[in-house]
Tab-separated table of C-alpha atoms in Angstrom:
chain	number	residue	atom	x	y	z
A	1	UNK	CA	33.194	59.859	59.123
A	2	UNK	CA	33.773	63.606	58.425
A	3	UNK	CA	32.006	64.442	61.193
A	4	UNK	CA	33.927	62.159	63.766
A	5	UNK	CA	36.584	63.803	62.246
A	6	UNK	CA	35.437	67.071	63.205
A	7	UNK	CA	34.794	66.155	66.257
A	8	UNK	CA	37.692	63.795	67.577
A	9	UNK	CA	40.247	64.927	65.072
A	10	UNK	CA	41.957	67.506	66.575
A	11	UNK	CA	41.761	65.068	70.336
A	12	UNK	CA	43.273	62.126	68.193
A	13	UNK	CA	45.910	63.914	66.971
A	14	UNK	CA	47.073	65.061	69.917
A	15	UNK	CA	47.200	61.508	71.610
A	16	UNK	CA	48.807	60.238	68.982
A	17	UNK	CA	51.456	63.011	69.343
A	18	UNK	CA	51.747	62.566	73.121
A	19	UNK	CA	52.047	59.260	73.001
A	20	UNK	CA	54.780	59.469	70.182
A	21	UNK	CA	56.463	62.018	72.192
A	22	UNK	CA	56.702	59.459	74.917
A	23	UNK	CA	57.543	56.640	73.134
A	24	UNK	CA	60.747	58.517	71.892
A	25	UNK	CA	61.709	59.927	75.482
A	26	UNK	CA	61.522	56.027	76.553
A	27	UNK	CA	63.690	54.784	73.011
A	28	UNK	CA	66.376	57.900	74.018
A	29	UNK	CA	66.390	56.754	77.686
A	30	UNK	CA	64.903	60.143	79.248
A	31	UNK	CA	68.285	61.894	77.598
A	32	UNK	CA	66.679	65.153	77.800
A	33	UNK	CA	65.576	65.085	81.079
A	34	UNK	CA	69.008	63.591	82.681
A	35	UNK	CA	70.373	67.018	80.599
A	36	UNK	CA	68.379	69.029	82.382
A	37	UNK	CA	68.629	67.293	85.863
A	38	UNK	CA	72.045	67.233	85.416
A	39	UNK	CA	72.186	71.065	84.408
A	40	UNK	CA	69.897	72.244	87.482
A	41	UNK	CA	71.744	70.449	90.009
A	42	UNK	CA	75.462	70.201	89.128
A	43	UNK	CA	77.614	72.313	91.520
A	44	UNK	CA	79.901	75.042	89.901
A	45	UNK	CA	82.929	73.020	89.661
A	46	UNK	CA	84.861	70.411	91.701
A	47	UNK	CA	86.349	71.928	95.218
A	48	UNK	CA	89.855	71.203	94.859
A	49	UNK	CA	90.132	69.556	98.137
A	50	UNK	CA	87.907	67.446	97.693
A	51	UNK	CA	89.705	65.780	94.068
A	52	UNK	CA	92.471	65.528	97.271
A	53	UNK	CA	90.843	63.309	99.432
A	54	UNK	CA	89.852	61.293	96.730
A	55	UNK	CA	93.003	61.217	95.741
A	56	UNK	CA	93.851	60.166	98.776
A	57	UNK	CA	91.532	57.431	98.935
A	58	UNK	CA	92.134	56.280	95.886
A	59	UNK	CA	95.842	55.440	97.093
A	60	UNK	CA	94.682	53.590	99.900
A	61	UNK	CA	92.542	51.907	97.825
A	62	UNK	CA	95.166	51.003	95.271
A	63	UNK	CA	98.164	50.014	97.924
A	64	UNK	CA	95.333	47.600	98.895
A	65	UNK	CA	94.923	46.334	95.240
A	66	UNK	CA	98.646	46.131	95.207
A	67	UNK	CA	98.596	43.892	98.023
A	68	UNK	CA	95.657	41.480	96.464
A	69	UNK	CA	98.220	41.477	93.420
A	70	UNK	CA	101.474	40.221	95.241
A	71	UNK	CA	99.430	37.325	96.866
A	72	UNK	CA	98.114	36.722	93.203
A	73	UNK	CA	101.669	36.196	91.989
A	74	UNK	CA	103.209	34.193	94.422
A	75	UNK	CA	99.945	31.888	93.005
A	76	UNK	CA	101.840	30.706	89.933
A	77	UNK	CA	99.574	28.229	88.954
A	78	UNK	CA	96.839	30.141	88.395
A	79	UNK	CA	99.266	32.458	85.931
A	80	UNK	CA	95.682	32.862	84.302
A	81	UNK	CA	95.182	35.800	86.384
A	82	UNK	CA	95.306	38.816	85.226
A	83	UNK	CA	96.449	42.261	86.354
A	84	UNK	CA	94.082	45.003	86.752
A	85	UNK	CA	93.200	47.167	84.487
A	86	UNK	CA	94.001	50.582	86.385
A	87	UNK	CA	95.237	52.485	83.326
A	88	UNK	CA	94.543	56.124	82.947
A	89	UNK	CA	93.400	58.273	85.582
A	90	UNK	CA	89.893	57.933	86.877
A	91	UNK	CA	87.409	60.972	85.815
A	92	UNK	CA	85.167	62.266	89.687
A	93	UNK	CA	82.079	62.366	89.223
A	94	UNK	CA	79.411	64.081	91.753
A	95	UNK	CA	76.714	61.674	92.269
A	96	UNK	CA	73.537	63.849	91.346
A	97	UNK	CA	71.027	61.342	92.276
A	98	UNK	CA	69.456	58.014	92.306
A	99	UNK	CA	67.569	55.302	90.940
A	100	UNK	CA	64.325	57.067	89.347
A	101	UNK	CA	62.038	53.643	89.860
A	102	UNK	CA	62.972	52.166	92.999
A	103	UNK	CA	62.971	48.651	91.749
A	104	UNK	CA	66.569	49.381	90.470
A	105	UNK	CA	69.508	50.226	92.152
A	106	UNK	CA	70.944	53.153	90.446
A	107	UNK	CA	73.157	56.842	90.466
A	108	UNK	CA	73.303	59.572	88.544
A	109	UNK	CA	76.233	61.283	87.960
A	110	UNK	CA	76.996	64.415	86.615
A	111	UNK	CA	79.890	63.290	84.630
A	112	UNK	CA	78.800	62.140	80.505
A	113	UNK	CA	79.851	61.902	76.917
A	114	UNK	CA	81.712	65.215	76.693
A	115	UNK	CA	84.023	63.968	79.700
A	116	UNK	CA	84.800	60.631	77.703
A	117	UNK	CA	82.002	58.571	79.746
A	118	UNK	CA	80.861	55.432	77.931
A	119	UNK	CA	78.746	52.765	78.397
A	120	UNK	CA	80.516	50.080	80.276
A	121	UNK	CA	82.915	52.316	82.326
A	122	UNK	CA	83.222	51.321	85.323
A	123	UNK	CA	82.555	53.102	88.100
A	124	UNK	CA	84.185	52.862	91.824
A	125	UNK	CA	83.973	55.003	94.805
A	126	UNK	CA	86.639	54.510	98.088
A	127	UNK	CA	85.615	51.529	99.104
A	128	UNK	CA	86.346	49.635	95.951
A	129	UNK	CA	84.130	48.606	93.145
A	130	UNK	CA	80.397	49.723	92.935
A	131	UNK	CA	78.924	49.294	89.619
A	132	UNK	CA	79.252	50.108	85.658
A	133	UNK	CA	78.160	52.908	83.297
A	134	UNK	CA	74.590	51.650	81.212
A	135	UNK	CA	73.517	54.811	79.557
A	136	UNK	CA	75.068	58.474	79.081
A	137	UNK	CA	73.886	62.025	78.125
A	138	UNK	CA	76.380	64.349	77.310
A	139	UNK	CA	76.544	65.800	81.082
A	140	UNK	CA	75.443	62.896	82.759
A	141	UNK	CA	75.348	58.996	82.979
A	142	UNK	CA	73.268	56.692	84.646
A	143	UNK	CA	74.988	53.603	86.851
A	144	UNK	CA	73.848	50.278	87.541
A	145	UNK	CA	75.007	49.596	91.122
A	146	UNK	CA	76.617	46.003	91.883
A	147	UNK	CA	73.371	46.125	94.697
A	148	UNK	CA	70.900	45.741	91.780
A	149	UNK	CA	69.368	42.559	91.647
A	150	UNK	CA	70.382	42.360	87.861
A	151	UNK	CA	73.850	42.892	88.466
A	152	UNK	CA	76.335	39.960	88.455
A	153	UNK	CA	79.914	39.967	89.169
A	154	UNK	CA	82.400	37.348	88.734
A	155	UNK	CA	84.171	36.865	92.029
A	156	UNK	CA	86.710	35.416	93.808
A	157	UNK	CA	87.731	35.119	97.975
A	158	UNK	CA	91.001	35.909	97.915
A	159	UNK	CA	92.146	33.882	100.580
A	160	UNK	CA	91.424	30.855	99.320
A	161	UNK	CA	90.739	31.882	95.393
A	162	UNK	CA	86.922	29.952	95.911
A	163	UNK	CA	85.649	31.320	92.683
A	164	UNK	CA	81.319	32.228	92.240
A	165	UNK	CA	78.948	34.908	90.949
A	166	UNK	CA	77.719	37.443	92.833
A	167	UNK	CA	74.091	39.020	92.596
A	168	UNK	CA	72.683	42.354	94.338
A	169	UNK	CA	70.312	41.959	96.936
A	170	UNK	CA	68.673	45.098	96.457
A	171	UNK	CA	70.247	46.834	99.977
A	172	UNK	CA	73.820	46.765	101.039
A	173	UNK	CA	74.355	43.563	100.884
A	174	UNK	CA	75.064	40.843	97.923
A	175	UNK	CA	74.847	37.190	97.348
A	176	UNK	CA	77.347	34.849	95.765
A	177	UNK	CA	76.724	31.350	94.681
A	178	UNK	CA	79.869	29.339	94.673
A	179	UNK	CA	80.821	27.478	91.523
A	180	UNK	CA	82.439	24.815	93.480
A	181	UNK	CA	80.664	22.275	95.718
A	182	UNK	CA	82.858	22.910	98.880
A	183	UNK	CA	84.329	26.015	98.831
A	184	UNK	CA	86.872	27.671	101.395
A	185	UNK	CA	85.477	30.496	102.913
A	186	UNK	CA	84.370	31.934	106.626
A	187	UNK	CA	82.618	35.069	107.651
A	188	UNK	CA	85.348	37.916	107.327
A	189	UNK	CA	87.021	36.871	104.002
A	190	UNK	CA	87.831	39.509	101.404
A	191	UNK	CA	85.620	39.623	98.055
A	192	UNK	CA	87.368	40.503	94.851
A	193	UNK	CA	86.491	40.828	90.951
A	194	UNK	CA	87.893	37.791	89.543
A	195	UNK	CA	88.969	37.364	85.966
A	196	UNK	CA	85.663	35.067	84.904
A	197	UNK	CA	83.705	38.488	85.440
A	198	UNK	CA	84.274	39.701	81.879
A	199	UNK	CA	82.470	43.127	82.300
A	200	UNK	CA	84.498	44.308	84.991
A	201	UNK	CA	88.962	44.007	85.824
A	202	UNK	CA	89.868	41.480	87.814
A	203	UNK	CA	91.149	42.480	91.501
A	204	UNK	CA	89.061	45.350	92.310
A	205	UNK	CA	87.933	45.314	95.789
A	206	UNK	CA	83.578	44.805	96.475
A	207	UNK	CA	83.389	43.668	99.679
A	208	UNK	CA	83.165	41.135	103.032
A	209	UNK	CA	81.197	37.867	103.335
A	210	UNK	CA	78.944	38.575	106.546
A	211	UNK	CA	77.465	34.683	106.288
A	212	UNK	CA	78.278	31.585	104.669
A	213	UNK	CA	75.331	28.847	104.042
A	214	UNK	CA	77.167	26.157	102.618
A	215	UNK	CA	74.056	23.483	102.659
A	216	UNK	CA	72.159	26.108	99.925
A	217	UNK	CA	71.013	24.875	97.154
A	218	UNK	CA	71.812	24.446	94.386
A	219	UNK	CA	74.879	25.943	95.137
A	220	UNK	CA	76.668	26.879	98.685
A	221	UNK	CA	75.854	30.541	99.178
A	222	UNK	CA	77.522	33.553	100.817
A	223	UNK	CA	76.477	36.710	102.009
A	224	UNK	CA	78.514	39.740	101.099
A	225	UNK	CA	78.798	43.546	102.997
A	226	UNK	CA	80.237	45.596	100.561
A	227	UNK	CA	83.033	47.974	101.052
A	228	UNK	CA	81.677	51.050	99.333
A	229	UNK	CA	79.036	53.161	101.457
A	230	UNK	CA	76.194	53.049	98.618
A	231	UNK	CA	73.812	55.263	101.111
A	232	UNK	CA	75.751	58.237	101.469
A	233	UNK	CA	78.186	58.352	98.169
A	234	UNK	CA	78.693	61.986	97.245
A	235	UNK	CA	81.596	61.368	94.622
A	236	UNK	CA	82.478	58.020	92.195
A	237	UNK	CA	85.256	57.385	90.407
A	238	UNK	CA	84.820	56.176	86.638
A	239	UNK	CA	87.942	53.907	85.013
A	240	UNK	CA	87.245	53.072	81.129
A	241	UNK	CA	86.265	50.089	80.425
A	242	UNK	CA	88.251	46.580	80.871
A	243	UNK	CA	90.668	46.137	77.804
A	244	UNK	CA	90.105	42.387	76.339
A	245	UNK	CA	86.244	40.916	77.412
A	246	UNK	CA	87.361	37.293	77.420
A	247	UNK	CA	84.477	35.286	75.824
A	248	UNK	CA	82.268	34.498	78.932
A	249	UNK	CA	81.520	31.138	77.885
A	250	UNK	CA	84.918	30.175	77.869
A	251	UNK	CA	85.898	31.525	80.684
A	252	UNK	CA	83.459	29.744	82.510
A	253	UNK	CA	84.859	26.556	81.240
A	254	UNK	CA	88.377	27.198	82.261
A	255	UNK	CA	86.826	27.915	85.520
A	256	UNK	CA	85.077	24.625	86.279
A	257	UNK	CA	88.311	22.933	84.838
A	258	UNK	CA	91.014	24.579	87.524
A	259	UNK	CA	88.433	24.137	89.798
A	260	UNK	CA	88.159	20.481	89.665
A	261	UNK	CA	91.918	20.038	88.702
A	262	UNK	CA	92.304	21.137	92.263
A	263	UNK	CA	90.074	19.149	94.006
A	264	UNK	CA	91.793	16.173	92.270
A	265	UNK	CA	94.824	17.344	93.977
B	1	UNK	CA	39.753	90.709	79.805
B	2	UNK	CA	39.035	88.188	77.584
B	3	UNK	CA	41.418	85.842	77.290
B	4	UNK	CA	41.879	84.603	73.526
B	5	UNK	CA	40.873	80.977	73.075
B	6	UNK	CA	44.171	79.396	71.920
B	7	UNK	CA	46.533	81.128	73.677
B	8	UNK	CA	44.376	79.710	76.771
B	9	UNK	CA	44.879	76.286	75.735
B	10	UNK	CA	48.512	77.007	74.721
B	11	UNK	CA	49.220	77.688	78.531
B	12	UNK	CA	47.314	74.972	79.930
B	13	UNK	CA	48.811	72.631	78.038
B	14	UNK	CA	52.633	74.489	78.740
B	15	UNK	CA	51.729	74.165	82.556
B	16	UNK	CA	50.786	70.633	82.171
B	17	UNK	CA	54.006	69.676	80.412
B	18	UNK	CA	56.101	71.847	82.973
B	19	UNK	CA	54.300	69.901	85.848
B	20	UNK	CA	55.174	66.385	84.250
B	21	UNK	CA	58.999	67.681	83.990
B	22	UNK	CA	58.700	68.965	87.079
B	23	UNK	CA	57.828	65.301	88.147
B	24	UNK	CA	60.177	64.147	86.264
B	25	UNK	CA	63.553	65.853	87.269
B	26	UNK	CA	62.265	64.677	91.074
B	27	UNK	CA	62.177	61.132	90.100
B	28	UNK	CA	65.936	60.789	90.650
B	29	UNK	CA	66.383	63.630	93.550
B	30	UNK	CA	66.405	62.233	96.955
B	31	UNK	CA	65.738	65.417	98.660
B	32	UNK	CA	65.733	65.785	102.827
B	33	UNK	CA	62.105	64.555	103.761
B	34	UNK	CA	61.618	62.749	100.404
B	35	UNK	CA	62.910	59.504	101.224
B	36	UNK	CA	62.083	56.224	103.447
B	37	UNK	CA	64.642	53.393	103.514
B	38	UNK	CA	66.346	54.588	99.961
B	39	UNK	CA	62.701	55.087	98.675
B	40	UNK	CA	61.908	58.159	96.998
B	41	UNK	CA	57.697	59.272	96.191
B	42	UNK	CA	56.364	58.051	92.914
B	43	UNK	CA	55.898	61.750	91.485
B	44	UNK	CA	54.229	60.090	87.927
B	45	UNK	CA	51.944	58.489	90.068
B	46	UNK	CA	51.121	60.713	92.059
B	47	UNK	CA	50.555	63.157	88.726
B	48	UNK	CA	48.235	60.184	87.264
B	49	UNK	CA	46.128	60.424	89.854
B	50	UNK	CA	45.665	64.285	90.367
B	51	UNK	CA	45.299	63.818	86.727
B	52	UNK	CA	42.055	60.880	86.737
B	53	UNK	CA	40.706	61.915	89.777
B	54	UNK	CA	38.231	64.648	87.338
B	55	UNK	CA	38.849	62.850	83.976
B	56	UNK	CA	37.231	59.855	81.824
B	57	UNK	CA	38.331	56.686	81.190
B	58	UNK	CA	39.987	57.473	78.105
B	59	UNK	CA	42.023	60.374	78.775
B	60	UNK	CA	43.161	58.184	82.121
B	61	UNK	CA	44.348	56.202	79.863
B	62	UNK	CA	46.570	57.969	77.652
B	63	UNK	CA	48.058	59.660	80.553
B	64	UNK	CA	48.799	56.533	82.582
B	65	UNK	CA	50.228	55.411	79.431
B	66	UNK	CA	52.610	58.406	78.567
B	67	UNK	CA	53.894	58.876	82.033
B	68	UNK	CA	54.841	54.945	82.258
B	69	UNK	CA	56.326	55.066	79.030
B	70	UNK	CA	58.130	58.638	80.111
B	71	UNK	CA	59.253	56.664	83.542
B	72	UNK	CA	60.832	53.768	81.455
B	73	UNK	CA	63.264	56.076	79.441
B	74	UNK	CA	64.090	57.674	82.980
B	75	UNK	CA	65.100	54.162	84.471
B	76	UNK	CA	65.011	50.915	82.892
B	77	UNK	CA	62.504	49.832	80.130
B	78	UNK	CA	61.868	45.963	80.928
B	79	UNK	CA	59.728	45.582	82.683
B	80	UNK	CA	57.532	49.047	81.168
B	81	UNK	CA	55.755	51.134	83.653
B	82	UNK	CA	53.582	51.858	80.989
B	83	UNK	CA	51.292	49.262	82.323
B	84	UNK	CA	50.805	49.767	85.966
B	85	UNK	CA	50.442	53.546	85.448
B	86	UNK	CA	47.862	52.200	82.805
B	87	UNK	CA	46.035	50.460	85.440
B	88	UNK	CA	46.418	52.925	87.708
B	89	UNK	CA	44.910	56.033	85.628
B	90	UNK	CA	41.955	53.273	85.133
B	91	UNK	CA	41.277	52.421	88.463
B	92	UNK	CA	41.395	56.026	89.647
B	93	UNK	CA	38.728	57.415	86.752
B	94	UNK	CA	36.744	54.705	87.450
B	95	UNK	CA	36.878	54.987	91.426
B	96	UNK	CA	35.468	58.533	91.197
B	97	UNK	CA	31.625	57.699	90.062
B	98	UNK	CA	31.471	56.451	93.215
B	99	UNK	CA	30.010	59.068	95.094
B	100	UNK	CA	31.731	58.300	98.766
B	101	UNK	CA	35.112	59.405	97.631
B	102	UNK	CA	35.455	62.892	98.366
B	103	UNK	CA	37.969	65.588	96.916
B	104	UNK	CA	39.502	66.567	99.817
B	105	UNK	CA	43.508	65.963	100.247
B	106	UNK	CA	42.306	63.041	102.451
B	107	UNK	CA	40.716	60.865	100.350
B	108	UNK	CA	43.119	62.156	97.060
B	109	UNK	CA	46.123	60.915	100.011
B	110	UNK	CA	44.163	57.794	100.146
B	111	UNK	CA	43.710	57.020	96.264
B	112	UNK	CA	47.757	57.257	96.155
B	113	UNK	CA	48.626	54.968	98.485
B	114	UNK	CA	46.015	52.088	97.400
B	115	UNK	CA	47.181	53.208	93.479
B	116	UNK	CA	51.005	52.594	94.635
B	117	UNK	CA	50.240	49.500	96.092
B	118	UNK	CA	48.769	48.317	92.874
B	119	UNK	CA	50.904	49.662	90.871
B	120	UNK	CA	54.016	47.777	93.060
B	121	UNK	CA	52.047	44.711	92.461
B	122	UNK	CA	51.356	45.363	88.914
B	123	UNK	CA	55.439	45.841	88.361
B	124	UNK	CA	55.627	42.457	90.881
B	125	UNK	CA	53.674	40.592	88.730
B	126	UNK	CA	55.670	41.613	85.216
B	127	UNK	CA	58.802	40.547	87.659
B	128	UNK	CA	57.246	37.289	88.356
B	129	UNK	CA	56.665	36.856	84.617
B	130	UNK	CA	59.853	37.788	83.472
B	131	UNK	CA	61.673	35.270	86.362
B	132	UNK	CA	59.113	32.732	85.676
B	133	UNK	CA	59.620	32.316	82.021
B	134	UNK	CA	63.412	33.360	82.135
B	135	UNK	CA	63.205	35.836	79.598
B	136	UNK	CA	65.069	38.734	80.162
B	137	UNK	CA	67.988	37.463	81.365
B	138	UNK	CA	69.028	40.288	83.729
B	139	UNK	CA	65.994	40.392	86.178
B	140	UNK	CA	65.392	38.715	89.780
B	141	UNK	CA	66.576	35.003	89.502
B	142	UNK	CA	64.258	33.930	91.871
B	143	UNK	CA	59.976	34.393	92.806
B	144	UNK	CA	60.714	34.233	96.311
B	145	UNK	CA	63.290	37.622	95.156
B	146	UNK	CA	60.770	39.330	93.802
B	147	UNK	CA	58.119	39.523	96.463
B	148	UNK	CA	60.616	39.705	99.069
B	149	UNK	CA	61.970	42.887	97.816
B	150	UNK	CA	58.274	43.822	96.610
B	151	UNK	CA	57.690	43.765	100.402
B	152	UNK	CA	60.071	46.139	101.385
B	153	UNK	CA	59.736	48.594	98.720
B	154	UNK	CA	55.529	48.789	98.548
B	155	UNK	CA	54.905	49.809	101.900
B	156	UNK	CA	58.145	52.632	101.712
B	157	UNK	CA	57.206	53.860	98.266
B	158	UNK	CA	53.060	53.971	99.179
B	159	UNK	CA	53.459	55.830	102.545
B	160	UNK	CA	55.896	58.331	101.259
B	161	UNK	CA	53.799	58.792	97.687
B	162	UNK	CA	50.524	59.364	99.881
B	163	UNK	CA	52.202	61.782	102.078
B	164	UNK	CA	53.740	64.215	99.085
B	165	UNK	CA	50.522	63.700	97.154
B	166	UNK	CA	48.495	66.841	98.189
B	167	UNK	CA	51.853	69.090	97.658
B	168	UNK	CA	51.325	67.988	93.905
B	169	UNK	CA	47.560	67.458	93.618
B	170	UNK	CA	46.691	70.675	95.256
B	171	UNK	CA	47.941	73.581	92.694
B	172	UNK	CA	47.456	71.115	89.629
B	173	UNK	CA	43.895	70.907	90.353
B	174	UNK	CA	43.600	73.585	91.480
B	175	UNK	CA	45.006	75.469	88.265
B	176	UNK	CA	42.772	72.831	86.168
B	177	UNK	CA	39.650	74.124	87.859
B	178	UNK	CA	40.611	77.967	86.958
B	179	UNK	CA	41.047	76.609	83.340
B	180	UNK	CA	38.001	75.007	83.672
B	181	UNK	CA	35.760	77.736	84.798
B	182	UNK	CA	37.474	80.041	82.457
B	183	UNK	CA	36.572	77.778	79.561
B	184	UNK	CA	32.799	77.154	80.807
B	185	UNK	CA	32.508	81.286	81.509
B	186	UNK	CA	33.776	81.933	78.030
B	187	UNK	CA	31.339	78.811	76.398
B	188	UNK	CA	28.156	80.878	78.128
């Protein structure tokens, strides 16, 4: 035994060390290395004009949401629906990178903890909504992009308030199964968040259905373009996160109910 | 010059670690000429390989291991990468007692792009076990999903992973074999 010892001790240790060392990298989700990324390849401060044409965007972007929000009112009977949450400005954020496994669809961006980043922020870009905040350093913060397969967004068409779910594909493009059996939409309709998606505000802009397979099963199916350029982002926009998470369950519920209240009608 | 014994191993072992970071901070870069369809190269992979190629089974191991483990805390950690790096660290000690593989950037290019497309399966297969049994709740919904998108990614992620492997495999071995002969001309 001593003399294994001898022999292997030293060799043992150090395995047992690396493989700690790992093991704690994995637990603090690479932390140190996003700092360092982050560090090496942030650019010396934001270019002023830039922040403008992002500003800029950003109003174009929000006249639209104003415009999703007047049609929602004149909809009194779905009084359900809620406003936005667009309070406080949005921190930019250079995007620093992506996904490092490419069986996720993620960014990094050089914006973290010390810049009031948390998990759960969420994160658009001109275009409309792209994703959420699932794990920050204090310089950076990693995104989960609403083109991940794990995603899912509550949404609605907001023509004809057909209400569904919508899943990443993995490319530019997204899937939504409809909760309803029938429901109203056509190639060219407008996607928004709706209020059953309880991670992100209701209203915020994703995206336009490209196909509609209504025979699918088990539930009719849509195929969604989204708005944002994913490819070739260069700066995001992160909002805090949405004020009151309804309880998803019950949402759900109140979902199927208006639903099928209306087809009585 | 001698070179004293533990400061030797001191910066081996410091240029080892530098070269995993080094791997590690390119994992989420998508520099010009690094990517294919959205796909960057596997760097870890690519660094178990150079690795095996000249090692035994065990020490395969523990680095196919560490750099999986390393790759989950840089993206997601279900399903861990620990295991197809594991496999992959295997394979490749195991592939060289066979003496028809040479050690020329060829064959090392070669090794890569088979080891990425088992590795790609590997990660398919957790996939398909995840989906299948509906445990994690935030994975592909579907089978069909899975190898669909395992299609597109494999042959992306193996070309570009064979391509970049020399630029990696070529000064790591080649600083292992200094260290080597240093540490076989000090032994005699």
């Amino acid at each position: 035994m001593r003399q294994w010892w001898g022999r292997y001790g030293v060799t043992t240790g150090l395995s047992i060390a690396v493989i700690l060392g790992a093991w704690s990298f994995r637990e603090s989700n690479g932390r140190i290395a996003y700092e360092i990324y982050s560090q090496v390849s942030q650019p010396f401060g934001i270019p002023e004009d830039r922040s403008r044409q992002l500003l800029d965007a950003r109003t174009q972007e929000l006249s639209a949401m104003l415009a999703e929000q007047k049609q929602e009112n004149s909809r009194l009977q779905e009084a359900i629906d809620l406003a936005p949450d667009g309070a406080g400005e949005p921190i930019f954020a250079p995007v620093l990178g992506r996904s490092a496994d490419h069986w996720w669809q993620q960014l990094t961006i050089g914006r973290g903890e010390v810049d009031g980043v948390e998990v759960g922020s969420i994160v658009t870009a001109p275009g409309g909504l792209i994703g959420r905040v699932i794990s920050v350093s204090d310089t950076s913060s990693r995104v989960l992009l609403v083109s991940d397969s794990t995603s899912r967004v509550g949404i609605k068409v907001t023509r004809s308030r057909s209400t569904g779910v919508m899943r990443g594909l993995g490319d530019e493009t997204t899937s939504i199964e409809f909760f309803d059996k029938l429901p109203d939409v056509k190639v060219g309709d407008t996607v928004v968040s709706s209020q059953f998606s309880y991670r992100f505000p209701s209203g915020m802009p994703i995206g336009k259905v490209t196909s509609v397979d209504l025979s699918a099963s088990p539930a009719p199916r849509a195929v969604v373009t989204l708005f944002a350029p994913l490819d070739i982002l260069e700066w995001v926009s992160i909002h805090g996160k949405p004020d009151i998470p309804p309880e998803p369950q019950e949402s759900a519920e109140s979902e199927v109910e208006i639903l099928t209240d209306e087809d009585d009608e | 010059m001698r070179w004293p014994k533990l400061s030797r191993y001191l910066t081996n072992a410091s240029v080892t670690l530098a070269s995993v970071l080094l791997c590690l901070l390119l994992l989420p870069a998508r520099l010009p000429g690094m990517e294919l369809l959205g796909v960057a190269p596997n760097w870890l992979l690519i660094w178990v390989v150079a690795w095996s190629v000249k090692r035994n089974l065990w020490q395969a191991a523990l680095a196919g291991w560490t750099l999986g483990l390393l790759q989950d805390g840089m993206s997601e950690q279900i399903p861990s990468r620990a295991l197809s790096l594991l496999v992959v660290g295997v394979l490749t000690a195991l592939l060289k007692k066979q003496k028809y593989v040479q050690e020329d950037f060829i064959s090392v290019a070669l090794i890569v792009f088979a080891m990425s497309a088992i590795a790609e399966t590997v990660v398919a297969l957790q996939f398909s076990w995840y989906s299948w049994r509906g445990i994690a709740p935030f994975t592909f919904e579907r089978l069909s999903e899975v190898w669909a998108y395992y299609q597109d990614v494999t042959l992306a992620s193996a070309l570009l992973s064979s391509m970049w492997a020399p630029a990696l495999y070529y000064p790591l071995n080649y600083w292992w074999r200094q260290m080597y002969l240093l540490e076989m001309n000090s032994a005699s």
